[in-house]
Short mmCIF file of C-alpha atoms and ligand atoms in Angstrom, two decimals:
data_model
loop_
_atom_site.label_atom_id
_atom_site.label_comp_id
_atom_site.label_asym_id
_atom_site.label_seq_id
_atom_site.Cartn_x
_atom_site.Cartn_y
_atom_site.Cartn_z
CA MET L 198 45.69 -96.23 -0.81
CA GLN L 199 48.61 -93.91 -1.05
CA ALA L 200 52.16 -95.41 -0.86
CA PRO L 201 54.03 -94.01 2.20
CA PRO L 202 57.11 -91.83 1.57
CA GLN L 203 60.58 -93.50 1.39
CA PRO L 204 62.98 -91.07 2.57
CA GLU L 205 65.68 -93.64 2.52
CA LEU L 206 65.12 -94.65 -0.94
CA MET L 207 67.68 -92.24 -2.65
CA ARG L 208 70.39 -92.96 -0.02
CA LEU L 209 70.18 -96.60 -0.46
CA ILE L 210 70.35 -96.25 -4.15
CA LEU L 211 73.44 -93.95 -4.14
CA ASP L 212 75.13 -96.38 -1.53
CA LYS L 213 74.65 -99.25 -4.21
CA ILE L 214 75.95 -96.97 -7.00
CA LYS L 215 79.04 -96.02 -4.75
CA ALA L 216 79.59 -99.93 -4.10
CA LYS L 217 79.00 -101.30 -7.64
CA GLY L 218 79.05 -98.14 -9.90
CA TYR L 219 75.45 -98.62 -10.94
CA VAL L 220 72.05 -99.98 -9.59
CA GLY L 221 70.90 -103.01 -11.50
CA GLU L 222 68.09 -105.59 -11.27
CA LYS L 223 69.73 -107.41 -8.34
CA GLU L 224 70.35 -104.21 -6.46
CA VAL L 225 66.75 -102.89 -6.99
CA GLU L 226 65.52 -106.31 -5.54
CA GLY L 227 67.82 -105.86 -2.44
CA ILE L 228 66.54 -102.23 -1.97
CA ALA L 229 62.94 -103.19 -2.44
CA SER L 230 63.21 -106.16 0.28
CA ARG L 231 65.03 -104.01 2.57
CA LEU L 232 62.28 -101.26 2.38
CA ARG L 233 59.63 -103.94 1.95
CA ILE L 234 58.14 -102.22 -1.06
CA PRO L 235 57.64 -103.71 -4.54
CA SER L 236 60.72 -103.71 -6.64
CA SER L 237 58.70 -101.94 -9.44
CA ARG L 238 58.59 -98.87 -7.14
CA VAL L 239 62.16 -98.76 -6.70
CA PHE L 240 62.77 -99.26 -10.51
CA GLY L 241 60.01 -96.56 -11.35
CA PHE L 242 61.85 -94.18 -8.93
CA ILE L 243 65.32 -94.75 -10.22
CA SER L 244 64.11 -94.50 -13.79
CA GLN L 245 63.09 -90.92 -13.40
CA PHE L 246 66.71 -89.76 -13.23
CA ASP L 247 69.19 -90.14 -16.17
CA GLU L 248 71.95 -89.31 -13.65
CA LEU L 249 71.60 -92.59 -11.85
CA PRO L 250 73.45 -95.38 -13.86
CA GLN L 251 71.39 -98.51 -14.21
CA ARG L 252 74.10 -100.92 -16.03
CA PRO L 253 77.78 -101.26 -16.06
CA TYR L 254 79.64 -98.68 -18.17
CA ARG L 255 83.01 -98.12 -19.30
CA ALA L 256 82.31 -94.26 -19.57
CA ARG L 257 79.46 -91.97 -19.45
CA ILE L 258 79.21 -88.64 -21.53
CA ARG L 259 76.74 -86.28 -20.19
CA VAL L 260 76.51 -83.53 -22.81
CA CYS L 261 75.25 -80.26 -21.42
CA THR L 262 71.95 -79.26 -23.24
CA GLY L 263 71.43 -76.15 -21.15
CA PRO L 264 70.42 -73.00 -23.32
CA ALA L 265 73.91 -71.76 -23.66
CA CYS L 266 75.22 -75.09 -24.75
CA ALA L 267 72.31 -75.82 -26.94
CA ASP L 268 72.94 -72.32 -28.73
CA ALA L 269 76.48 -73.42 -29.29
CA GLY L 270 75.74 -76.88 -30.91
CA ALA L 271 75.27 -79.31 -28.15
CA TRP L 272 72.57 -81.16 -29.73
CA ALA L 273 74.47 -81.79 -32.83
CA ILE L 274 77.63 -83.05 -30.57
CA LEU L 275 75.09 -85.18 -28.88
CA GLU L 276 74.05 -86.85 -32.33
CA ASP L 277 77.50 -87.25 -33.28
CA LEU L 278 78.79 -88.80 -30.16
CA ASN L 279 75.66 -91.09 -30.22
CA LYS L 280 76.94 -92.57 -33.64
CA ARG L 281 80.56 -92.73 -32.98
CA ALA L 282 81.03 -93.51 -29.17
CA PRO L 283 82.97 -96.94 -28.61
CA SER L 284 80.91 -99.73 -27.16
CA GLY L 285 80.50 -99.47 -23.30
CA VAL L 286 80.29 -95.80 -23.54
CA GLU L 287 76.85 -94.40 -22.57
CA ILE L 288 75.86 -90.87 -24.21
CA LEU L 289 73.34 -88.77 -22.24
CA ALA L 290 71.63 -85.28 -22.49
CA ASP L 291 72.22 -83.60 -19.43
CA PRO L 292 69.98 -80.51 -18.48
CA GLY L 293 72.94 -78.41 -17.56
CA ILE L 294 76.42 -78.68 -16.12
CA LEU L 295 76.53 -76.91 -12.93
CA ARG L 296 80.39 -75.99 -13.01
CA TRP L 297 81.55 -73.15 -15.19
CA HIS L 298 82.14 -74.28 -18.70
CA SER L 299 82.77 -72.80 -22.11
CA PRO L 300 79.98 -74.00 -24.26
CA PRO L 301 79.34 -76.52 -25.71
CA ALA L 302 80.57 -78.94 -23.03
CA ALA L 303 80.22 -82.45 -21.70
CA CYS L 304 80.99 -84.15 -18.56
CA ILE L 305 82.87 -87.51 -18.82
CA GLU L 306 82.41 -89.88 -15.98
CA THR L 307 84.48 -93.21 -15.78
CA PRO L 308 84.32 -95.49 -12.94
CA GLY L 309 87.25 -94.92 -10.69
CA ASP L 310 88.29 -91.65 -12.33
CA GLY L 311 85.63 -89.33 -11.35
CA ALA L 312 84.25 -86.66 -13.73
CA ARG L 313 86.13 -84.62 -16.19
CA LEU L 314 85.08 -81.45 -18.30
CA ALA L 315 85.49 -81.52 -22.16
CA GLU L 316 84.41 -77.74 -23.03
CA GLY L 317 84.32 -75.37 -25.85
CA LEU L 318 83.90 -78.45 -28.05
CA GLY L 319 84.10 -77.73 -31.84
CA PRO L 320 83.26 -80.24 -34.70
CA ASP L 321 86.91 -81.73 -34.79
CA ASP L 322 86.93 -82.06 -30.87
CA THR L 323 84.48 -84.98 -30.75
CA THR L 324 86.97 -86.99 -32.77
CA ALA L 325 89.47 -86.32 -30.29
CA LEU L 326 87.16 -87.22 -27.47
CA VAL L 327 86.28 -90.62 -29.06
CA ALA L 328 89.90 -91.16 -29.66
CA ALA L 329 90.51 -90.43 -26.00
CA LEU L 330 87.73 -92.81 -24.95
CA THR L 331 89.05 -95.49 -27.17
CA ASN L 332 92.64 -95.15 -25.77
CA GLY L 333 91.49 -94.86 -22.17
CA ASP L 334 93.50 -91.65 -21.74
CA LEU L 335 91.29 -88.77 -20.52
CA SER L 336 94.26 -86.68 -19.28
CA ALA L 337 93.65 -83.70 -21.65
CA TYR L 338 90.25 -83.10 -19.83
CA LYS L 339 90.25 -81.24 -16.41
CA PRO L 340 88.92 -82.91 -13.48
CA MET L 341 85.44 -81.60 -12.82
CA LYS L 342 86.46 -80.83 -9.05
CA ASP L 343 89.28 -78.34 -10.14
CA ILE L 344 86.59 -76.15 -12.13
CA SER L 345 86.10 -73.17 -9.93
CA PRO L 346 83.58 -70.36 -10.45
CA PRO L 347 84.85 -67.29 -12.10
CA ARG L 348 85.38 -63.93 -10.24
CA VAL L 349 82.25 -61.91 -9.57
CA GLU L 350 81.98 -58.94 -11.67
CA ALA L 351 79.64 -55.75 -10.98
CA VAL L 352 77.69 -54.75 -13.86
CA ASP L 353 78.24 -50.95 -13.68
CA GLY L 354 81.60 -50.91 -11.71
CA ARG L 355 79.83 -50.20 -8.41
CA GLU L 356 81.37 -51.42 -5.06
CA PRO L 357 80.53 -55.07 -4.60
CA ALA L 358 78.07 -56.02 -1.88
CA PRO L 359 79.81 -57.17 1.31
CA TRP L 360 79.02 -60.66 0.82
CA THR L 361 80.93 -60.58 -2.57
CA ALA L 362 83.63 -58.79 -0.80
CA ALA L 363 83.70 -61.55 1.98
CA VAL L 364 84.42 -64.31 -0.63
CA GLU L 365 88.06 -64.20 -0.60
CA GLU L 366 88.50 -64.32 3.05
CA GLY L 367 85.50 -66.37 3.91
CA THR L 368 84.39 -64.19 6.61
CA LEU L 369 80.91 -63.56 8.07
CA PRO L 370 79.42 -60.29 9.44
CA ASP L 371 80.29 -59.65 13.13
CA SER L 372 76.69 -60.01 14.00
CA TRP L 373 76.62 -63.79 13.12
CA GLY L 374 76.34 -66.32 15.91
CA PRO L 375 73.99 -68.00 18.33
CA ASP L 376 72.71 -64.58 19.62
CA LEU L 377 71.45 -63.59 16.11
CA ILE L 378 69.93 -67.00 15.62
CA ARG L 379 67.89 -66.58 18.91
CA ARG L 380 67.03 -63.22 17.85
CA VAL L 381 65.59 -64.31 14.54
CA SER L 382 63.93 -67.22 15.98
CA GLU L 383 62.03 -64.73 18.35
CA GLN L 384 61.58 -62.02 15.62
CA PRO L 385 61.43 -63.76 12.55
CA GLU L 386 59.61 -61.33 10.24
CA GLY L 387 62.82 -59.51 9.03
CA VAL L 388 64.19 -62.93 7.49
CA ILE L 389 60.72 -64.06 6.43
CA ARG L 390 60.22 -60.93 4.31
CA ARG L 391 63.45 -61.53 2.64
CA ILE L 392 62.77 -65.36 1.73
CA VAL L 393 59.24 -65.27 0.83
CA GLY L 394 58.82 -65.55 -2.96
CA ASN L 395 60.46 -67.78 -5.31
CA ALA L 396 63.55 -67.96 -2.86
CA VAL L 397 61.83 -70.14 -0.44
CA GLN L 398 59.10 -72.24 -1.33
CA GLY L 399 56.99 -73.61 1.54
CA GLU L 400 54.97 -72.77 4.61
CA TYR L 401 56.35 -70.44 7.33
CA ARG L 402 55.89 -70.20 11.08
CA ASP L 403 54.15 -66.79 10.81
CA ARG L 404 51.31 -68.60 8.85
CA GLY L 405 51.01 -71.16 11.69
CA ARG L 406 52.68 -74.25 10.06
CA PRO L 407 56.30 -74.45 10.38
CA PRO L 408 57.91 -76.90 7.98
CA PRO L 409 59.79 -79.74 9.84
CA VAL L 410 62.58 -79.36 7.27
CA LEU L 411 64.22 -76.51 5.61
CA LEU L 412 65.97 -77.62 2.56
CA CYS L 413 68.97 -75.44 1.29
CA ASP L 414 69.44 -76.33 -2.40
CA SER L 415 73.13 -76.01 -3.29
CA ALA L 416 72.19 -76.57 -6.99
CA GLY L 417 69.26 -74.13 -7.34
CA PRO L 418 66.69 -73.76 -9.75
CA GLY L 419 68.77 -73.06 -12.82
CA VAL L 420 71.42 -75.84 -13.22
CA GLU L 421 73.43 -74.57 -16.36
CA ASN L 422 76.40 -72.56 -14.95
CA SER L 423 74.40 -72.51 -11.81
CA VAL L 424 74.85 -69.45 -9.56
CA SER L 425 73.70 -71.41 -6.45
CA PHE L 426 76.25 -73.79 -6.91
CA ALA L 427 78.79 -71.06 -7.33
CA ALA L 428 77.51 -69.50 -4.18
CA SER L 429 78.03 -72.73 -2.43
CA LEU L 430 81.54 -73.27 -3.66
CA LEU L 431 82.74 -69.56 -3.23
CA HIS L 432 81.49 -68.98 0.36
CA PRO L 433 80.23 -72.22 1.96
CA ARG L 434 80.30 -70.73 5.41
CA ALA L 435 77.76 -67.88 4.35
CA VAL L 436 75.58 -70.47 2.72
CA VAL L 437 75.56 -72.37 6.00
CA ALA L 438 75.12 -69.28 8.07
CA GLY L 439 72.26 -67.91 5.90
CA SER L 440 70.46 -71.32 5.84
CA ALA L 441 70.52 -71.54 9.61
CA LEU L 442 68.99 -67.98 9.83
CA ALA L 443 66.24 -69.26 7.51
CA ALA L 444 65.65 -72.25 9.38
CA ALA L 445 65.34 -70.27 12.68
CA ALA L 446 62.89 -67.85 11.09
CA CYS L 447 60.70 -70.50 9.41
CA GLY L 448 60.64 -72.59 12.66
CA ALA L 449 62.18 -75.46 11.00
CA ARG L 450 63.21 -78.10 13.32
CA LYS L 451 66.04 -79.52 11.01
CA LEU L 452 68.17 -77.89 8.09
CA VAL L 453 69.15 -80.24 5.28
CA PHE L 454 71.52 -79.27 2.66
CA TYR L 455 70.75 -80.89 -0.82
CA VAL L 456 74.02 -81.41 -2.60
CA PRO L 457 74.61 -82.89 -6.02
CA CYS L 458 75.39 -86.70 -5.84
CA SER L 459 78.08 -86.27 -8.28
CA GLU L 460 79.84 -83.42 -6.27
CA ALA L 461 81.51 -84.92 -3.16
CA GLU L 462 83.69 -82.07 -2.85
CA ALA L 463 80.69 -79.66 -2.57
CA GLU L 464 79.52 -81.86 0.33
CA GLU L 465 82.88 -81.71 2.00
CA VAL L 466 83.37 -77.83 2.19
CA LEU L 467 79.59 -77.37 3.33
CA ALA L 468 80.16 -80.06 5.84
CA SER L 469 83.14 -78.45 7.17
CA ALA L 470 81.42 -75.14 7.34
CA ALA L 471 78.34 -76.67 9.02
CA SER L 472 80.24 -78.48 11.76
CA GLU L 473 82.01 -75.19 12.60
CA LEU L 474 78.98 -73.10 12.57
CA LEU L 475 75.97 -74.93 13.78
CA SER L 476 77.24 -76.63 16.74
CA GLY L 477 75.67 -74.94 19.87
CA VAL L 478 72.97 -73.04 17.81
CA GLY L 479 70.17 -75.46 18.46
CA ILE L 480 69.59 -76.42 14.73
CA LYS L 481 69.96 -80.15 13.85
CA HIS L 482 71.58 -80.35 10.31
CA ALA L 483 72.20 -83.24 7.70
CA PHE L 484 73.09 -83.68 4.15
CA PHE L 485 71.13 -85.15 1.48
CA ARG L 486 72.71 -86.37 -1.93
CA GLY L 487 70.60 -86.39 -4.94
CA PRO L 488 70.39 -86.07 -8.72
CA VAL L 489 70.31 -82.25 -10.09
CA GLY L 490 68.45 -82.88 -13.15
CA ILE L 491 65.09 -83.58 -11.68
CA PRO L 492 62.30 -83.44 -14.34
CA CYS L 493 59.63 -81.51 -12.40
CA ALA L 494 59.04 -77.96 -11.06
CA TRP L 495 61.93 -76.92 -8.79
CA ASP L 496 60.55 -77.30 -5.29
CA ILE L 497 58.21 -80.34 -5.91
CA GLY L 498 61.07 -82.25 -7.57
CA ARG L 499 63.38 -81.61 -4.40
CA ALA L 500 60.43 -82.54 -2.27
CA ALA L 501 59.82 -85.79 -4.08
CA VAL L 502 63.33 -86.79 -4.01
CA THR L 503 63.98 -86.38 -0.42
CA SER L 504 60.83 -88.11 0.55
CA GLY L 505 61.38 -90.99 -2.07
CA MET L 506 58.17 -90.27 -3.80
CA MET L 507 57.53 -90.62 -7.57
CA LEU L 508 57.60 -87.13 -9.23
CA TRP L 509 54.08 -87.49 -10.78
CA ARG L 510 52.69 -88.20 -7.20
CA ALA L 511 54.40 -85.26 -5.74
CA ALA L 512 53.23 -83.10 -8.70
CA SER L 513 49.60 -84.30 -7.91
CA LEU L 514 49.88 -83.74 -4.28
CA TYR L 515 51.32 -80.09 -4.40
CA GLY L 516 50.07 -78.93 -7.63
CA TRP L 517 50.47 -75.44 -9.01
CA LYS L 518 50.95 -73.88 -5.61
CA GLY L 519 54.05 -76.13 -5.01
CA THR L 520 55.05 -77.20 -1.66
CA ARG L 521 53.25 -74.13 -0.28
CA ASP L 522 49.99 -76.20 -0.67
CA GLY L 523 48.58 -78.93 1.42
CA ASP L 524 50.72 -80.09 4.18
CA PRO L 525 54.42 -79.51 3.11
CA SER L 526 57.04 -81.62 4.58
CA LEU L 527 59.78 -79.00 3.78
CA ALA L 528 60.40 -75.75 2.46
CA VAL L 529 63.04 -75.33 -0.21
CA LEU L 530 65.71 -72.35 0.08
CA ASP L 531 68.02 -71.39 -2.90
CA ALA L 532 71.75 -71.44 -1.74
CA GLU L 533 72.38 -68.27 -3.38
CA LEU L 534 69.93 -66.41 -1.22
CA ALA L 535 71.22 -68.11 1.96
CA TRP L 536 74.64 -66.73 0.93
CA ARG L 537 73.51 -63.16 1.18
CA LEU L 538 71.14 -63.44 4.37
CA PRO L 539 73.77 -63.01 7.02
CA TRP L 540 74.53 -59.53 5.72
CA MET L 541 71.19 -58.54 4.95
CA LEU L 542 70.50 -58.67 8.56
CA GLU L 543 73.02 -56.37 9.67
CA LYS L 544 71.95 -53.61 12.00
CA ARG L 545 72.95 -50.72 9.57
CA SER L 546 70.29 -50.35 6.76
CA ALA L 547 71.52 -52.37 3.84
CA LYS L 548 68.70 -50.56 1.95
CA GLU L 549 70.64 -47.13 2.76
CA GLU L 550 73.73 -48.77 1.63
CA GLY L 551 71.97 -49.76 -1.69
CA TRP L 552 73.17 -53.28 -1.79
CA GLU L 553 70.44 -55.32 0.10
CA GLY L 554 68.91 -56.62 -3.26
CA ASN L 555 72.29 -57.47 -4.97
CA ARG L 556 72.42 -60.86 -6.27
CA LEU L 557 74.27 -63.08 -8.62
CA ILE L 558 73.33 -63.84 -12.18
CA SER L 559 75.36 -65.99 -15.05
CA LEU L 560 75.76 -64.48 -18.43
CA ALA L 561 76.55 -66.79 -21.40
CA GLY L 562 76.09 -67.02 -25.13
CA MET L 563 77.53 -65.68 -28.28
CA ASP L 564 80.44 -68.36 -27.91
CA ALA L 565 81.98 -66.58 -24.84
CA LYS L 566 83.07 -68.01 -21.57
CA PRO L 567 80.27 -67.54 -19.06
CA ARG L 568 80.45 -64.71 -16.62
CA LEU L 569 79.14 -64.37 -13.19
CA LEU L 570 77.62 -60.88 -12.49
CA GLU L 571 76.52 -59.17 -9.40
CA ILE L 572 73.59 -57.05 -10.36
CA GLN L 573 71.94 -54.40 -8.21
CA PRO L 574 68.45 -53.82 -7.63
CA GLY L 575 66.93 -51.88 -10.54
CA VAL L 576 69.60 -53.13 -12.96
CA GLY L 577 67.46 -54.33 -15.96
CA LEU L 578 68.49 -56.29 -19.05
CA GLN L 579 68.94 -52.98 -20.83
CA ASP L 580 71.72 -52.02 -18.47
CA ILE L 581 73.50 -55.35 -19.15
CA LEU L 582 73.32 -55.07 -22.90
CA ASP L 583 74.28 -51.41 -22.89
CA GLY L 584 77.43 -52.50 -21.02
CA MET L 585 78.24 -54.80 -23.61
CA GLN L 586 78.08 -52.37 -26.50
CA GLY L 587 80.97 -53.02 -28.94
CA SER L 588 81.82 -56.55 -27.73
CA GLY L 589 80.84 -59.60 -29.69
CA GLY L 590 78.81 -58.70 -32.48
CA GLU L 591 75.00 -58.27 -32.85
CA ILE L 592 72.52 -59.61 -30.18
CA LYS L 593 69.51 -60.94 -31.84
CA ALA L 594 67.60 -62.43 -28.86
CA VAL L 595 68.07 -63.12 -25.23
CA TYR L 596 67.11 -66.11 -23.27
CA LEU L 597 66.28 -65.32 -19.50
CA GLY L 598 66.28 -68.56 -17.49
CA GLY L 599 65.43 -69.35 -13.86
CA ILE L 600 62.43 -71.04 -12.24
CA THR L 601 60.47 -69.68 -15.21
CA ALA L 602 61.83 -68.76 -18.64
CA SER L 603 61.47 -66.26 -21.49
CA VAL L 604 63.07 -65.14 -24.82
CA THR L 605 63.13 -61.37 -25.58
CA THR L 606 64.75 -59.06 -28.00
CA PRO L 607 67.26 -56.25 -27.29
CA LEU L 608 64.42 -53.86 -28.58
CA LEU L 609 62.24 -55.03 -25.66
CA ALA L 610 65.21 -55.16 -23.29
CA GLY L 611 64.03 -51.91 -21.44
CA ARG L 612 60.96 -53.61 -20.50
CA GLU L 613 62.59 -56.78 -19.02
CA SER L 614 63.11 -56.86 -15.20
CA LEU L 615 65.71 -59.52 -14.16
CA GLU L 616 63.84 -60.27 -10.61
CA ASP L 617 63.57 -63.91 -10.91
CA VAL L 618 66.43 -64.39 -13.59
CA GLY L 619 69.38 -66.60 -12.68
CA GLU L 620 70.83 -66.94 -16.29
CA ILE L 621 71.13 -64.79 -19.30
CA VAL L 622 71.92 -66.35 -22.71
CA LEU L 623 72.71 -64.03 -25.61
CA LEU L 624 71.92 -65.22 -28.87
CA ASP L 625 73.63 -63.88 -32.06
CA GLY L 626 72.34 -62.88 -35.51
CA LEU L 627 73.44 -66.38 -36.89
CA THR L 628 70.79 -68.14 -34.50
CA CYS L 629 67.92 -69.59 -36.48
CA MET L 630 64.95 -68.89 -33.90
CA PRO L 631 62.71 -71.79 -35.30
CA ARG L 632 65.73 -74.11 -34.76
CA TRP L 633 66.33 -72.77 -31.32
CA ALA L 634 62.81 -73.10 -30.50
CA LEU L 635 63.18 -76.78 -31.56
CA TYR L 636 66.08 -77.08 -28.97
CA LEU L 637 63.81 -75.64 -26.35
CA ALA L 638 60.95 -78.19 -27.06
CA TRP L 639 63.51 -81.05 -26.79
CA PHE L 640 64.61 -79.23 -23.61
CA ALA L 641 60.99 -79.26 -22.26
CA GLU L 642 60.55 -82.87 -23.23
CA ARG L 643 63.35 -83.63 -20.83
CA ALA L 644 62.11 -81.23 -18.11
CA CYS L 645 58.90 -83.04 -17.43
CA CYS L 646 58.33 -86.20 -15.40
CA GLY L 647 55.50 -87.32 -17.94
CA GLY L 648 53.06 -87.67 -14.82
CA CYS L 649 50.27 -85.77 -16.72
CA VAL L 650 49.04 -86.03 -20.32
CA PRO L 651 49.98 -82.40 -21.31
CA GLY L 652 53.54 -82.84 -20.01
CA ARG L 653 53.79 -86.13 -21.49
CA THR L 654 52.74 -85.23 -24.94
CA ALA L 655 52.80 -81.31 -25.60
CA PRO L 656 56.66 -80.69 -25.83
CA ALA L 657 57.08 -83.66 -28.20
CA ALA L 658 54.06 -82.34 -30.34
CA ALA L 659 55.53 -78.89 -30.39
CA ALA L 660 58.88 -80.39 -31.55
CA ARG L 661 57.27 -82.15 -34.29
CA LEU L 662 55.28 -79.10 -35.60
CA ILE L 663 58.47 -76.90 -35.41
CA GLN L 664 60.18 -79.83 -37.39
CA ARG L 665 57.56 -79.51 -40.06
CA ILE L 666 57.92 -75.83 -40.33
CA LEU L 667 61.67 -76.09 -40.47
CA ARG L 668 61.39 -78.66 -43.27
CA ALA L 669 58.67 -76.52 -45.27
CA GLU L 670 56.28 -79.41 -44.88
CA ALA L 671 53.50 -77.40 -43.62
CA GLY L 672 51.96 -73.97 -44.42
CA GLU L 673 51.56 -71.10 -42.05
CA GLU L 674 48.47 -72.70 -40.48
CA THR L 675 51.05 -74.85 -38.65
CA MET L 676 52.20 -71.81 -36.88
CA GLU L 677 48.75 -71.21 -35.62
CA ASP L 678 48.45 -74.88 -34.50
CA LEU L 679 51.82 -74.30 -32.69
CA GLY L 680 50.73 -71.22 -31.01
CA ALA L 681 47.48 -72.69 -29.82
CA LEU L 682 49.29 -75.64 -28.29
CA LEU L 683 51.84 -73.52 -26.61
CA THR L 684 49.33 -71.35 -25.34
CA ASP L 685 46.79 -73.79 -23.91
CA ALA L 686 48.83 -77.03 -22.94
CA GLY L 687 50.65 -75.42 -19.96
CA GLY L 688 47.38 -74.69 -17.97
CA LEU L 689 46.06 -78.01 -18.28
CA ALA L 690 49.10 -79.59 -16.61
CA LEU L 691 49.33 -81.00 -13.09
CA CYS L 692 51.99 -78.57 -12.03
CA PRO L 693 53.59 -75.37 -13.48
CA ARG L 694 56.63 -77.10 -14.98
CA LEU L 695 55.07 -77.53 -18.38
CA SER L 696 54.19 -73.85 -18.97
CA GLN L 697 57.55 -72.67 -17.50
CA ARG L 698 59.20 -74.62 -20.34
CA LEU L 699 56.70 -73.96 -23.07
CA ASN L 700 56.59 -70.13 -22.58
CA PRO L 701 60.10 -69.50 -24.17
CA ILE L 702 58.96 -71.40 -27.20
CA LEU L 703 55.97 -69.29 -27.64
CA ASP L 704 58.07 -66.12 -27.08
CA CYS L 705 60.23 -67.26 -30.06
CA LEU L 706 57.02 -67.88 -32.30
CA ARG L 707 55.71 -64.50 -31.28
CA GLY L 708 58.69 -62.51 -31.51
CA PHE L 709 60.39 -63.95 -34.63
CA GLY L 710 57.25 -65.00 -36.53
CA ASP L 711 58.98 -63.90 -39.83
CA GLU L 712 61.54 -66.53 -39.39
CA PHE L 713 59.09 -69.29 -38.80
CA ARG L 714 57.13 -67.92 -41.85
CA ALA L 715 60.05 -68.00 -44.14
CA HIS L 716 60.84 -71.54 -43.06
CA ALA L 717 57.24 -72.72 -43.41
CA ARG L 718 56.65 -71.12 -46.86
CA GLU L 719 59.75 -71.98 -48.58
CA GLY L 720 62.26 -73.65 -46.26
CA ALA L 721 64.42 -70.41 -46.16
CA CYS L 722 66.44 -69.69 -43.08
CA VAL L 723 66.41 -65.86 -42.30
CA ALA L 724 69.50 -66.31 -40.17
CA GLY L 725 71.12 -68.15 -43.11
CA SER L 726 72.37 -70.75 -40.84
CA CYS L 727 70.49 -73.87 -41.32
CA SER L 728 69.14 -75.93 -44.06
CA PRO L 729 65.42 -77.00 -44.06
CA ALA L 730 66.33 -80.70 -43.45
CA ALA L 731 65.88 -80.53 -39.73
CA GLU L 732 66.39 -83.71 -37.49
CA ALA L 733 63.67 -85.96 -37.64
CA VAL L 734 64.27 -87.27 -34.02
CA THR L 735 62.89 -86.54 -30.78
CA HIS L 736 65.15 -86.21 -27.59
CA GLY L 737 62.68 -86.77 -25.16
CA GLY L 738 62.84 -88.91 -21.99
S1 SF4 T 951 53.66 -80.58 -15.89
FE1 SF4 T 951 52.93 -82.65 -15.64
S2 SF4 T 951 54.55 -83.97 -16.78
FE2 SF4 T 951 55.32 -81.86 -16.44
S3 SF4 T 951 56.54 -82.18 -14.43
FE3 SF4 T 951 54.49 -81.36 -13.91
S4 SF4 T 951 53.30 -83.27 -13.54
FE4 SF4 T 951 54.99 -83.80 -14.54
#
């Protein structure tokens, strides 16, 4: 018999954390008895999310291990802090800090003081951080709520799209209002056409099965320097208005805004916009607070958390088609798309104006402060790299992140479309690609729920093979084993998450085979940046 969903579960857990700072054994028992479910089920649910503290702590440091921070040395900082942190300080690997930060960065949480950002951390900065934690004086680190997204830049200097131009004043197009909602509800095709694809995962009214709930995700699928979170903070009114249009088009009865549980300010700005814009438009709305780092495919993870379901159960229910399959309880919309929708429906032809497909992308790496770019349709990776000529040294490889991810080289940039890409990370000539592949394997370990055997084992197995290559402990045949593992494991998994995280590792192996070979044969680092003595640890969850 299947366990019924428990949509109240996350709210009850977060209420306990708010009241006590963590959710321990006693709190788990209390929640279980209130919901009349076994306490093991509550405990299992909480344990899926590192963000939710399960014991009292003096401070928690979440080190960002997103691709930009990993390239800048985040894993070494994590190791260092793990060895040196004062007692009572918990150190965690975070899949990505949402707010804009210079890599590598860490979020410092202390009970009663909220979260602060330590960014651009060098080798000596961990000493200062440990001293600040020991002395209890964190005033040198900026409160996280004060970190704003940067100004949006256009790639080729073209005029910004109207939604970007509207950020400063917080305005909406004249056409926005109850009449537009009604029109969209009667003729949803225009909106449906724009939101189908990766932007909304779910069933639609025109396919006969409207989702009861449309979930607008303010964090989005790519969490490090999140463009969706930037859009939510830059223009919350537009995110709310666009979500309402999408809900009307899908035929959803309710609109729910998913907000990170550690970002109360984001909920405040969205709630204020929702109470202003959604009264009288006939769409109910609510807010759902939850973790950002959900180790599962994007839409499946959000569906599982909001319904209080174990991730593995949601993955086995929805499978490779995501929440489109079966009988979806909700559709998931990315806030970055919601932000643009009100203008995309303007009567004048957005296509003729040439900005209908403009969207945001984050650009980071090469130790630079990340940038927020508005790219036009047709702008490819080559255009972005061309625009960077002469700044910041040689670009050796490029990581393209989003729901899926890949690694490419500047030589192949002309072939790369940026259609589903939310994050670009540039890697310079000093990046050892086998070592970077190891980071990606650790990243994959933490990105999977462990609900299927390939997802539970393949990332750790890949990490071990890469470590053997780095240490010159194995011959070139290990590269073949690694290639076979990375090619085959994803297809055997319950959901697409595993292959989404293994593919960029395979790209590293295929695109930089000479570097892997040099390490495997004689422990030589072509990039000249590492010794063969790679870490013997695994960072899996
Ligand atoms: S691939 Fe398997 S382990 Fe990974 S998220 Fe999906 S179900 Fe979980």
